[in-house]
Coordinates of C-alpha atoms and ligand atoms in Angstrom, one line a residue:
Chain A
M20 CA -23.7 -2.6 -33.4
T21 CA -22.3 -5.1 -30.9
D22 CA -23.0 -5.2 -27.2
I23 CA -20.2 -4.2 -24.9
L24 CA -22.1 -5.7 -22.0
R25 CA -24.6 -8.6 -21.9
V26 CA -26.0 -9.8 -18.6
Q27 CA -28.1 -13.0 -18.5
G28 CA -30.2 -14.3 -15.7
L29 CA -28.2 -12.5 -13.0
R30 CA -29.5 -13.4 -9.5
K31 CA -28.3 -12.6 -6.1
A32 CA -30.0 -12.9 -2.7
F33 CA -28.8 -11.9 0.8
G34 CA -30.7 -14.2 3.0
G35 CA -34.3 -13.3 2.2
V36 CA -33.4 -10.0 0.3
V37 CA -33.3 -10.6 -3.4
V38 CA -31.2 -7.8 -4.8
A39 CA -31.0 -9.2 -8.3
N40 CA -33.9 -11.3 -9.5
G41 CA -32.9 -12.7 -12.8
I42 CA -31.7 -9.6 -14.6
D43 CA -31.3 -9.7 -18.4
F44 CA -29.7 -6.6 -19.6
S45 CA -27.6 -5.6 -22.5
L46 CA -25.8 -2.4 -23.5
S47 CA -24.7 -1.7 -27.0
T48 CA -21.2 -0.3 -27.5
G49 CA -21.1 3.5 -27.5
A50 CA -24.4 3.7 -25.6
M51 CA -25.2 6.3 -23.0
H52 CA -27.7 4.7 -20.7
C53 CA -29.4 5.5 -17.4
L54 CA -30.5 3.1 -14.7
I55 CA -33.3 4.4 -12.5
G56 CA -35.5 3.0 -9.8
P57 CA -36.6 3.8 -6.3
N58 CA -34.3 3.5 -3.3
G59 CA -33.4 -0.1 -2.5
A60 CA -34.3 -1.3 -6.0
G61 CA -31.0 -2.9 -6.4
K62 CA -29.1 -0.5 -8.6
S63 CA -26.0 -0.3 -6.6
S64 CA -26.1 -4.0 -6.0
F65 CA -26.3 -4.5 -9.8
F66 CA -23.1 -2.4 -10.2
R67 CA -21.4 -4.5 -7.5
L68 CA -22.3 -7.6 -9.3
L69 CA -20.9 -6.2 -12.5
L70 CA -17.7 -5.3 -10.7
G71 CA -17.3 -8.7 -9.0
E72 CA -17.8 -7.4 -5.5
H73 CA -20.6 -9.8 -5.1
A74 CA -20.5 -13.3 -6.6
P75 CA -23.9 -13.9 -8.3
D76 CA -26.0 -17.0 -7.3
A77 CA -26.8 -17.5 -10.9
G78 CA -26.3 -15.8 -14.3
T79 CA -23.5 -14.7 -16.6
I80 CA -21.9 -11.4 -17.4
I81 CA -20.3 -11.0 -20.8
F82 CA -18.1 -7.9 -21.2
D83 CA -16.5 -7.0 -24.5
G84 CA -17.1 -10.4 -25.9
S85 CA -15.8 -12.5 -23.0
D86 CA -17.3 -14.1 -20.0
I87 CA -16.1 -12.1 -16.9
T88 CA -18.5 -13.7 -14.4
N89 CA -15.7 -15.5 -12.5
L90 CA -13.1 -12.8 -12.8
R91 CA -11.9 -10.8 -9.8
S92 CA -12.7 -7.2 -9.5
F93 CA -9.3 -5.9 -10.5
Q94 CA -9.2 -8.2 -13.5
R95 CA -12.5 -6.8 -14.7
I96 CA -11.2 -3.3 -14.2
R97 CA -8.1 -4.1 -16.2
R98 CA -10.3 -5.2 -19.1
G99 CA -11.7 -1.7 -19.4
I100 CA -14.4 -1.1 -16.8
S101 CA -14.2 1.9 -14.5
V102 CA -16.5 3.1 -11.8
K103 CA -17.5 6.0 -9.6
F104 CA -19.2 4.8 -6.5
Q105 CA -22.2 6.3 -4.8
V106 CA -20.1 7.1 -1.7
P107 CA -16.9 8.8 -2.9
G108 CA -14.1 6.2 -2.7
I109 CA -11.0 8.4 -2.7
F110 CA -7.8 8.3 -0.7
K111 CA -8.4 10.9 1.9
A112 CA -5.0 11.3 3.4
L113 CA -3.3 11.5 0.0
S114 CA -3.1 14.7 -2.0
V115 CA -5.4 15.4 -5.0
R116 CA -2.5 14.8 -7.3
Q117 CA -1.6 11.5 -5.7
N118 CA -5.2 10.3 -6.0
L119 CA -5.0 11.0 -9.7
E120 CA -1.5 9.5 -10.0
V121 CA -2.7 6.2 -8.5
A122 CA -5.7 6.2 -10.8
F123 CA -3.6 6.8 -14.0
Q124 CA -0.1 5.6 -13.4
D125 CA -0.9 2.1 -14.6
H126 CA -1.9 3.4 -18.0
L127 CA 0.4 6.4 -18.4
N128 CA 3.8 7.5 -17.3
G129 CA 6.3 10.3 -17.5
Q130 CA 5.1 13.4 -19.4
S131 CA 1.8 11.8 -20.6
L132 CA 0.9 11.1 -17.0
N133 CA 1.6 14.7 -16.1
T134 CA -0.4 16.0 -19.0
K135 CA -3.4 13.8 -18.1
I136 CA -3.2 14.9 -14.4
H137 CA -3.2 18.5 -15.5
E138 CA -6.1 17.9 -17.9
M139 CA -8.1 16.4 -15.0
L140 CA -7.2 19.2 -12.6
D141 CA -8.5 21.6 -15.2
F142 CA -11.6 19.6 -15.7
T143 CA -12.3 19.3 -12.0
D144 CA -11.2 22.9 -11.3
L145 CA -8.9 21.6 -8.6
H146 CA -5.6 23.1 -9.6
A147 CA -5.4 25.2 -6.4
E148 CA -6.0 22.0 -4.4
E149 CA -3.4 19.9 -6.2
T150 CA -1.4 19.3 -3.0
T151 CA -4.4 19.4 -0.6
P152 CA -5.3 16.1 1.1
A153 CA -8.4 14.8 -0.7
G154 CA -10.2 14.4 2.7
N155 CA -10.1 18.2 3.1
L156 CA -12.1 18.8 -0.1
S157 CA -15.8 19.7 0.0
H158 CA -18.2 16.8 -0.6
G159 CA -18.8 18.1 -4.2
Q160 CA -15.1 18.4 -4.9
Q161 CA -14.5 14.8 -3.6
Q162 CA -17.3 13.7 -6.0
W163 CA -15.5 15.5 -8.9
L164 CA -12.2 14.0 -7.9
E165 CA -13.6 10.5 -8.0
I166 CA -15.3 11.2 -11.4
A167 CA -11.9 12.4 -12.7
M168 CA -10.2 9.2 -11.4
A169 CA -12.9 7.1 -13.1
V170 CA -12.9 8.9 -16.5
G171 CA -9.2 9.7 -16.8
V172 CA -8.3 6.1 -17.6
E173 CA -10.6 6.3 -20.7
P174 CA -12.3 3.0 -20.0
K175 CA -14.5 1.1 -22.5
L176 CA -17.4 1.1 -20.0
L177 CA -17.9 3.7 -17.4
L178 CA -20.2 3.0 -14.5
L179 CA -21.4 5.9 -12.5
D180 CA -23.5 5.5 -9.3
E181 CA -25.4 8.7 -8.7
P182 CA -22.6 11.0 -10.1
T183 CA -24.5 14.2 -9.4
A184 CA -25.7 13.6 -5.9
G185 CA -25.0 16.8 -3.9
M186 CA -24.1 18.9 -6.9
S187 CA -25.4 22.3 -7.8
P188 CA -27.5 22.5 -11.0
D189 CA -24.6 24.2 -12.6
E190 CA -22.2 21.4 -11.7
T191 CA -24.8 18.8 -12.8
R192 CA -24.9 20.4 -16.2
K193 CA -21.2 20.5 -16.4
T194 CA -21.0 16.8 -15.6
G195 CA -23.6 16.1 -18.3
E196 CA -21.5 17.9 -20.9
M197 CA -18.4 16.0 -19.8
L198 CA -20.2 12.7 -20.2
H199 CA -21.4 13.7 -23.7
D200 CA -17.7 14.5 -24.4
L201 CA -16.5 11.1 -23.2
N202 CA -19.3 9.3 -25.0
A203 CA -18.4 11.1 -28.2
R204 CA -14.9 9.7 -27.8
G205 CA -16.3 6.2 -27.8
I206 CA -16.8 5.4 -24.1
T207 CA -19.9 3.5 -23.2
I208 CA -21.6 5.0 -20.1
L209 CA -24.1 3.5 -17.7
A210 CA -25.2 5.8 -14.9
V211 CA -27.5 5.4 -12.0
E212 CA -29.4 8.7 -11.5
H213 CA -32.3 10.2 -9.7
D214 CA -32.4 13.6 -11.2
M215 CA -34.7 13.3 -14.2
A216 CA -33.5 16.5 -15.7
F217 CA -30.0 15.0 -15.7
V218 CA -31.3 11.8 -17.1
E219 CA -32.9 13.7 -19.9
Q220 CA -29.7 15.6 -20.6
I221 CA -27.5 12.5 -20.9
A222 CA -29.5 9.4 -21.7
R223 CA -30.9 8.1 -24.9
R224 CA -32.4 5.0 -23.3
V225 CA -33.4 4.3 -19.7
T226 CA -33.9 1.1 -17.8
V227 CA -36.1 1.0 -14.7
L228 CA -35.1 -1.4 -12.0
H229 CA -37.6 -2.5 -9.3
F230 CA -37.2 -5.1 -6.6
G231 CA -34.1 -6.5 -8.3
S232 CA -35.8 -7.0 -11.7
I233 CA -36.0 -4.9 -14.8
F234 CA -39.4 -3.3 -14.8
V235 CA -39.3 -1.6 -18.2
E236 CA -36.8 -0.2 -20.7
G237 CA -37.3 2.5 -23.3
T238 CA -36.6 6.0 -24.4
I239 CA -36.9 8.7 -21.9
A240 CA -40.2 9.8 -23.2
E241 CA -41.7 6.3 -23.0
I242 CA -40.4 5.9 -19.5
I243 CA -41.9 9.2 -18.3
D244 CA -45.2 8.4 -19.8
H245 CA -45.3 4.9 -18.5
P246 CA -48.0 4.6 -15.9
G247 CA -46.3 1.8 -14.0
V248 CA -43.2 3.8 -13.5
Q249 CA -45.0 6.6 -11.9
E250 CA -46.7 4.1 -9.6
I251 CA -43.3 2.6 -8.6
Y252 CA -42.0 6.0 -7.6
L253 CA -45.1 6.7 -5.7
G254 CA -44.8 3.4 -4.0
T255 CA -48.1 2.0 -5.1
A256 CA -47.1 -0.6 -7.8
D257 CA -47.9 -4.2 -7.2
V258 CA -44.9 -6.5 -7.2
Chain B
M30 CA 9.3 4.9 -31.2
I31 CA 12.3 5.4 -28.9
S32 CA 11.5 8.4 -26.7
S33 CA 14.0 10.4 -24.9
E34 CA 12.6 9.1 -21.7
T35 CA 14.2 5.7 -22.0
T36 CA 17.9 6.5 -22.3
P37 CA 19.9 5.1 -19.4
R38 CA 20.9 8.6 -18.3
S39 CA 17.4 10.0 -18.1
R40 CA 16.3 6.8 -16.4
T41 CA 18.9 7.4 -13.7
R42 CA 17.8 11.0 -13.5
S43 CA 14.1 10.0 -13.0
L44 CA 15.2 7.4 -10.4
L45 CA 17.1 10.1 -8.5
A46 CA 14.1 12.4 -8.8
R47 CA 12.2 9.8 -6.7
L48 CA 14.5 10.5 -3.8
E49 CA 12.0 13.2 -3.0
G50 CA 8.3 12.9 -3.2
P51 CA 5.0 12.9 -1.3
Q52 CA 5.8 9.7 0.5
T53 CA 8.9 11.0 2.3
M54 CA 9.5 14.0 4.4
G55 CA 12.4 16.2 3.6
R56 CA 13.2 17.8 0.3
G57 CA 15.3 20.5 -1.2
P58 CA 18.9 21.6 -0.6
A59 CA 18.4 22.2 3.1
F60 CA 17.3 18.7 3.8
W61 CA 20.1 17.1 1.7
I62 CA 22.7 19.3 3.3
A63 CA 21.5 18.2 6.7
A64 CA 21.5 14.6 5.6
A65 CA 25.1 14.9 4.3
V66 CA 26.2 16.5 7.5
A67 CA 24.5 13.7 9.5
I68 CA 26.3 11.1 7.4
A69 CA 29.6 12.9 7.7
A70 CA 29.2 13.1 11.4
A71 CA 28.4 9.4 11.6
A72 CA 31.5 8.7 9.5
A73 CA 33.6 10.8 11.8
Y74 CA 32.3 9.2 14.9
P75 CA 34.8 6.3 15.1
L76 CA 37.6 8.9 15.2
T77 CA 36.2 10.2 18.5
A78 CA 35.4 7.0 20.3
D79 CA 37.1 3.8 21.3
A80 CA 36.6 0.6 19.3
W81 CA 34.3 -0.9 21.9
T82 CA 31.9 2.0 21.8
V83 CA 32.0 2.1 18.0
G84 CA 31.2 -1.6 18.0
N85 CA 28.2 -0.7 20.1
A86 CA 27.1 2.0 17.7
A87 CA 27.3 -0.7 14.9
Y88 CA 24.9 -2.7 17.0
F89 CA 22.3 0.1 16.8
L90 CA 22.7 0.4 13.1
I91 CA 22.0 -3.4 12.7
W92 CA 18.4 -2.9 14.0
T93 CA 17.5 0.0 11.7
F94 CA 17.0 -2.4 8.8
M95 CA 14.3 -4.3 10.6
A96 CA 12.7 -1.0 11.7
M97 CA 12.7 0.4 8.2
G98 CA 11.2 -2.8 6.9
L99 CA 8.5 -2.6 9.5
G100 CA 7.9 1.0 8.5
V101 CA 7.2 -0.1 4.9
V102 CA 4.8 -2.9 6.0
W103 CA 3.0 -1.1 8.7
G104 CA 3.5 2.7 8.1
Y105 CA 3.2 2.6 4.4
A106 CA 1.2 -0.5 3.5
G107 CA -0.9 -0.4 6.6
A108 CA -0.4 -3.9 7.8
L109 CA 0.8 -4.1 11.4
S110 CA 3.1 -7.1 11.6
F111 CA 3.9 -8.2 15.1
G112 CA 6.3 -10.9 13.9
Q113 CA 9.2 -9.3 12.0
T114 CA 11.4 -11.1 14.5
A115 CA 10.4 -14.4 12.8
F116 CA 12.3 -13.3 9.7
F117 CA 15.0 -11.8 11.8
G118 CA 15.5 -15.0 13.7
L119 CA 15.3 -17.3 10.8
A120 CA 17.9 -15.4 8.9
G121 CA 20.1 -15.2 12.0
Y122 CA 20.0 -19.0 12.3
A123 CA 20.5 -19.4 8.6
Y124 CA 23.6 -17.2 8.7
G125 CA 24.9 -19.4 11.6
V126 CA 24.1 -22.7 9.9
I127 CA 25.6 -21.7 6.6
T128 CA 28.8 -20.2 7.9
L129 CA 29.4 -23.0 10.4
N130 CA 29.2 -25.4 7.4
L131 CA 30.9 -23.4 4.7
G132 CA 33.5 -21.6 6.8
A133 CA 34.7 -18.0 6.4
A134 CA 37.2 -18.2 3.6
Y135 CA 36.8 -16.7 0.1
G136 CA 34.2 -14.2 1.3
L137 CA 31.7 -17.1 1.9
T138 CA 30.3 -15.2 4.9
L139 CA 29.0 -12.6 2.5
V140 CA 27.4 -15.4 0.5
A141 CA 25.9 -16.6 3.7
L142 CA 24.6 -13.1 4.5
V143 CA 22.9 -12.9 1.1
L144 CA 21.5 -16.4 1.4
A145 CA 20.2 -15.7 4.9
V146 CA 18.4 -12.5 3.7
A147 CA 17.0 -14.5 0.7
I148 CA 15.7 -17.2 3.1
G149 CA 14.1 -14.7 5.4
G150 CA 12.6 -12.8 2.5
L151 CA 11.2 -15.9 0.9
F152 CA 9.7 -17.1 4.2
A153 CA 8.0 -13.7 4.5
L154 CA 6.8 -14.0 0.9
V155 CA 5.2 -17.3 1.7
I156 CA 3.6 -16.1 5.0
G157 CA 2.5 -13.0 3.2
Y158 CA 1.0 -15.0 0.4
F159 CA -1.1 -17.1 2.7
M160 CA -2.2 -14.1 4.8
F161 CA -3.2 -11.7 2.1
Y162 CA -4.5 -14.2 -0.4
G163 CA -6.4 -15.8 2.5
R164 CA -8.1 -12.4 3.1
I165 CA -6.6 -11.9 6.6
Q166 CA -6.8 -8.3 7.5
G167 CA -6.4 -5.7 10.2
V168 CA -5.6 -6.9 13.7
F169 CA -5.5 -10.5 12.5
I170 CA -2.3 -9.8 10.6
G171 CA -0.8 -8.9 14.0
I172 CA -2.1 -12.1 15.5
V173 CA -0.9 -14.4 12.7
T174 CA 2.6 -12.9 12.5
L175 CA 3.0 -12.9 16.3
S176 CA 2.0 -16.6 16.3
V177 CA 4.5 -17.4 13.6
T178 CA 7.4 -15.8 15.6
L179 CA 6.3 -17.4 18.8
V180 CA 6.0 -20.8 17.2
L181 CA 9.5 -20.4 15.7
E182 CA 10.8 -19.4 19.1
T183 CA 9.2 -22.4 20.8
F184 CA 10.5 -24.7 18.1
M185 CA 14.1 -23.5 18.3
A186 CA 14.0 -23.7 22.1
Q187 CA 13.5 -27.5 22.0
T188 CA 16.3 -28.2 19.6
A189 CA 18.8 -28.9 22.4
G190 CA 19.3 -32.6 21.6
P191 CA 22.3 -33.8 19.4
Q192 CA 19.8 -34.9 16.7
W193 CA 19.1 -31.2 16.0
R194 CA 22.0 -30.4 13.7
I195 CA 22.3 -29.3 10.2
G196 CA 25.6 -30.5 8.9
E197 CA 28.2 -29.2 11.2
A198 CA 25.9 -26.8 13.0
R199 CA 24.2 -27.8 16.3
L200 CA 21.0 -25.7 16.9
N201 CA 21.5 -26.0 20.7
G202 CA 17.9 -25.3 21.8
F203 CA 17.3 -22.6 24.4
N204 CA 21.0 -21.7 24.6
G205 CA 21.2 -20.9 20.9
M206 CA 24.0 -21.1 18.5
S207 CA 27.3 -19.5 18.8
G208 CA 30.8 -19.6 17.4
M209 CA 29.9 -18.7 13.9
P210 CA 32.4 -16.4 12.1
P211 CA 31.9 -12.7 11.7
L212 CA 31.5 -11.2 8.3
T213 CA 34.8 -11.5 6.4
L214 CA 36.0 -9.5 3.4
P215 CA 38.4 -11.4 1.1
W216 CA 41.6 -9.5 0.9
V217 CA 45.0 -10.1 -0.6
G218 CA 47.2 -11.7 1.9
E219 CA 44.8 -12.1 4.8
D220 CA 41.0 -11.8 4.9
I221 CA 39.6 -8.9 7.0
A222 CA 37.3 -10.3 9.7
L223 CA 34.7 -7.7 10.7
Y224 CA 34.5 -8.0 14.5
P225 CA 32.5 -5.2 16.2
G226 CA 34.6 -2.1 15.7
P227 CA 35.2 0.7 13.2
S228 CA 35.4 -1.4 9.9
L229 CA 32.1 -3.2 10.7
Y230 CA 30.7 0.1 11.6
Y231 CA 31.6 1.6 8.3
L232 CA 30.2 -1.3 6.4
L233 CA 26.9 -1.0 8.2
L234 CA 26.8 2.7 7.9
G235 CA 27.2 2.3 4.1
L236 CA 24.4 -0.3 4.1
V237 CA 22.1 1.9 6.1
V238 CA 22.6 4.8 3.7
I239 CA 22.1 2.6 0.6
C240 CA 19.0 1.0 2.1
Y241 CA 17.5 4.3 3.2
L242 CA 18.0 6.0 -0.1
G243 CA 16.8 2.9 -2.0
L244 CA 13.6 2.8 0.1
R245 CA 13.0 6.5 -0.5
I246 CA 13.1 5.8 -4.2
M247 CA 10.9 2.8 -3.9
L248 CA 8.3 4.6 -1.7
N249 CA 8.1 7.6 -4.1
S250 CA 7.7 5.3 -7.1
S251 CA 4.4 4.1 -8.5
F252 CA 4.8 1.0 -6.3
G253 CA 4.9 3.2 -3.2
N254 CA 2.0 5.2 -4.4
V255 CA -0.1 2.0 -4.6
L256 CA 1.1 1.0 -1.1
V257 CA -0.1 4.1 0.6
A258 CA -3.3 4.1 -1.4
I259 CA -3.9 0.5 -0.1
R260 CA -3.4 1.8 3.4
E261 CA -6.0 4.5 2.9
N262 CA -8.6 2.5 1.0
P263 CA -7.8 -1.0 -0.3
H264 CA -11.2 -1.5 -1.9
R265 CA -10.7 1.6 -4.1
V266 CA -7.3 0.4 -5.1
G267 CA -8.7 -2.9 -6.3
M268 CA -11.4 -0.9 -8.2
L269 CA -8.6 1.0 -10.0
G270 CA -7.4 -2.3 -11.4
Y271 CA -4.6 -3.2 -9.0
D272 CA -4.2 -6.7 -7.4
V273 CA -4.1 -5.5 -3.8
R274 CA -3.1 -8.9 -2.5
L275 CA 0.0 -8.9 -4.7
Y276 CA 1.1 -5.5 -3.6
Q277 CA 0.6 -6.4 0.1
T278 CA 2.5 -9.6 -0.3
L279 CA 5.4 -7.9 -2.0
A280 CA 5.5 -5.2 0.6
F281 CA 5.5 -7.8 3.3
A282 CA 8.3 -9.8 1.6
I283 CA 10.4 -6.6 1.4
G284 CA 9.8 -5.9 5.1
G285 CA 10.7 -9.5 5.9
A286 CA 13.9 -9.3 3.9
F287 CA 14.9 -6.2 5.8
A288 CA 14.2 -7.9 9.1
A289 CA 16.3 -10.8 7.8
L290 CA 19.1 -8.5 7.0
S291 CA 19.1 -7.3 10.6
G292 CA 19.0 -10.9 11.8
A293 CA 21.9 -12.1 9.8
L294 CA 24.0 -9.0 10.7
Y295 CA 23.1 -9.4 14.3
T296 CA 24.4 -13.0 14.3
A297 CA 27.5 -11.9 12.5
W298 CA 28.0 -9.0 14.9
G299 CA 27.7 -11.0 18.2
Q300 CA 28.5 -14.4 16.8
Y301 CA 25.5 -15.9 18.5
I302 CA 21.7 -16.2 18.1
T303 CA 19.1 -17.5 20.5
P304 CA 15.4 -18.4 20.3
S305 CA 14.6 -15.4 22.5
S306 CA 15.4 -13.2 19.6
M307 CA 12.0 -14.3 18.3
G308 CA 10.2 -14.0 21.6
L309 CA 7.5 -11.7 22.7
T310 CA 9.7 -8.9 24.0
S311 CA 11.9 -9.0 21.0
A312 CA 8.8 -8.9 18.7
A313 CA 7.4 -5.9 20.5
L314 CA 10.5 -3.7 20.4
P315 CA 10.5 -2.9 16.7
I316 CA 6.9 -1.8 16.9
I317 CA 7.9 0.6 19.7
W318 CA 10.8 2.1 17.8
V319 CA 8.8 2.6 14.7
A320 CA 5.8 4.0 16.4
V321 CA 7.9 6.4 18.5
G322 CA 9.9 7.7 15.6
G323 CA 6.9 7.8 13.2
R324 CA 5.8 4.9 11.1
R325 CA 4.6 6.8 8.1
D326 CA 7.9 8.3 7.2
I327 CA 11.1 6.3 6.6
T328 CA 13.4 9.1 7.8
A329 CA 11.5 9.4 11.1
T330 CA 11.6 5.6 11.5
L331 CA 15.4 5.6 10.9
I332 CA 16.2 8.5 13.3
G333 CA 13.7 7.3 15.9
T334 CA 15.0 3.8 16.0
I335 CA 18.6 5.0 16.5
V336 CA 17.7 7.5 19.2
V337 CA 15.4 5.1 21.1
L338 CA 18.0 2.3 20.9
A339 CA 20.8 4.5 22.2
G340 CA 18.5 5.7 25.0
F341 CA 17.5 2.2 25.8
Q342 CA 21.1 1.1 25.9
S343 CA 22.1 3.8 28.3
L344 CA 19.2 2.9 30.6
T345 CA 20.3 -0.7 30.8
I346 CA 23.9 0.1 31.1
Y347 CA 23.3 2.3 34.1
G348 CA 21.7 -0.6 35.8
S349 CA 18.0 0.1 35.5
Q350 CA 15.8 -2.9 35.3
Y351 CA 13.0 -0.8 34.2
A352 CA 14.1 -0.1 30.6
L353 CA 11.2 -2.0 29.2
V354 CA 8.7 -0.1 31.4
V355 CA 10.3 3.1 30.2
M356 CA 9.9 1.9 26.6
G357 CA 6.2 1.2 27.2
A358 CA 5.8 4.6 28.8
L359 CA 7.5 6.2 25.8
L360 CA 5.0 4.5 23.5
L361 CA 2.2 5.7 25.6
V362 CA 3.4 9.3 25.5
T363 CA 3.9 9.1 21.7
V364 CA 0.3 7.8 21.2
L365 CA -1.0 10.6 23.4
V366 CA 1.2 13.5 22.3
A367 CA 2.2 12.8 18.7
P368 CA 0.4 9.9 17.3
Q369 CA 2.3 10.3 14.0
G370 CA 5.5 9.8 15.9
L371 CA 7.8 12.1 17.9
V372 CA 10.3 12.6 15.0
V373 CA 7.6 13.3 12.5
G374 CA 6.2 15.8 15.0
A375 CA 9.6 17.5 15.4
M376 CA 10.2 17.5 11.6
T377 CA 6.8 19.0 10.9
F378 CA 7.6 21.7 13.5
L379 CA 11.0 22.4 11.9
G380 CA 9.4 22.5 8.5
R381 CA 7.0 25.2 9.6
I382 CA 9.7 27.3 11.2
F383 CA 11.7 27.1 7.9
K384 CA 8.7 28.2 5.9
K385 CA 8.1 31.1 8.2
D386 CA 11.7 32.2 7.7
K387 CA 11.4 32.2 4.0
S388 CA 8.2 34.2 3.8
Ligands
LIG7 N1 -24.5 -6.8 1.4 C1 -25.9 -6.8 1.6 N2 -26.5 -7.6 2.5 C2 -27.8 -7.5 2.7 N3 -28.6 -6.7 2.0 C3 -28.1 -5.9 1.1 C4 -26.7 -5.9 0.8 N4 -26.5 -4.9 -0.1 C5 -27.7 -4.4 -0.4 N5 -28.7 -5.0 0.3 C6 -30.1 -4.7 0.2 O1 -30.4 -4.8 -1.1 C7 -31.4 -3.8 -1.5 C8 -30.9 -3.0 -2.7 O2 -29.8 -2.2 -2.3 P1 -29.1 -1.2 -3.3 O3 -28.6 -2.1 -4.4 O4 -28.1 -0.4 -2.5 O5 -30.3 -0.3 -3.8 P2 -30.3 1.0 -4.7 O6 -28.9 1.4 -5.0 O7 -31.1 0.8 -5.8 O8 -30.8 2.1 -3.8 C9 -31.6 -3.0 -0.3 O9 -32.8 -3.4 0.4 C10 -30.4 -3.2 0.6 O10 -30.7 -3.1 2.0
LIG8 MG1 -27.6 2.9 -4.6

């Protein structure tokens, strides 16, 4: 199987804070992968590097066979990456429907756009809120809306930064099922996640990030049993 | 595959459907009947007033283009431009220079009008390109655009010497240019010169209606969707795969072209243009009209501008030197009472009453 994403020697420092310290990481096409690590490990920064929000100090990012290291964010997105941020990035003054329209109108139009919007309203259970300003939704609903905006475009690679934060166990399970669905349709998924139950539900392989470096990578069972990982989370590991 | 969605007729239908949408207030038969009545009343107005008064009303209509353009740039795309007068003035001068050189025969004044709008729009495109691709944001957009208009004003004010001429046209420094022909329609026998009066009024009224409806369609299209999304959260728009800078630049160029249309029409109306049309006071006025009416809705912008201009005019006519102070006070009241704009406030209020009636 080919790799949809291959990152080599990715490095980024803000003054003295090294958020990525020579990351080598690859993701095979069709994978469903989790990125874990304690707070401040550099998970969100890694996403921002992948998305072109930060320019790396060194390293290359190969996506779908081509070097995207020097592309602008929107160009990377157009190649088939889509993202749900840790903090919901929605258009608060716009209605739920408009949020979805802006997300999908570049790929779809007319009846197919309408169908997709309805599919996503079903999926997020936001039919009643179609014309409500997105800023008036509950935090969980905003989270759902952004997931819908990210997945509705059917990207090649879906990046999710803590998708289930603030969700009830029920909603978390539903999210997991949806991700399995998408993955079955061929979308590669990389998710940052804290909830180990959720990680177990969705991920086949897990990468642990610590101080901007990859600490270990393996199956979920290997990671859970790994003594170093437990120490990292308890804050006792040596650097 | 040729789907039914692409036939010319259905394309027209889908364009017309965009006359209504989330980006514009007013929908349904009640709104369109009211709009038709308003247009009919405006069309009947010259029958009830003398030519001089009608010429004055035409003057109000001239400014609405600049106001609607600012509405697009500021209210919809979220970039407060303080320098729409730069494009207004540039196009005003361009109309003067072109017509003084080409003359008014064969409908050449209409060509001059189109060229002036193109020049103003292109200038806005260039300024917009440097601003948005240079990552200038927020209040700095206001500072840059204000600087541009003030620099143009200062430059034009020092063109008094005889060396400042373009062909036949002397720029005349602080005193400005005058004596250019009004808009002229080629006609069998004799051309029709549109001096301020009913025929110019009707031409402008037609233009206002076309521009207003055209902007409604544009704002409710996917382009308009992206503009308001940029206003709300530009970062997210980029992360949905849109080149935010391109959309901002295009919106700015459209706003500039509308200001240019006002400028060229203004010159044609009064047959003069001066550097002070690009000065600080002139630059501030469109912001007040748009803010008072309501910047986030094109209808509110249009109505607000006409109402405020008419009010402003009667203040100055009746000898008050304090018209500008009143303007400032009006802006203050708006910000305090109805930050979305007085017309938007009123329309929302009316909308609520209508809904209650129905239920
Ligand atoms: N723009 C920035 N400037 C300076 N430091 C930053 C910046 N972004 C992130 N950091 C720092 O980098 C570290 C990693 O942050 P982040 O990637 O958000 O971690 P995580 O998502 O794993 O919790 C943190 O210590 C954070 O304070
Ligand atoms: Mg994070």
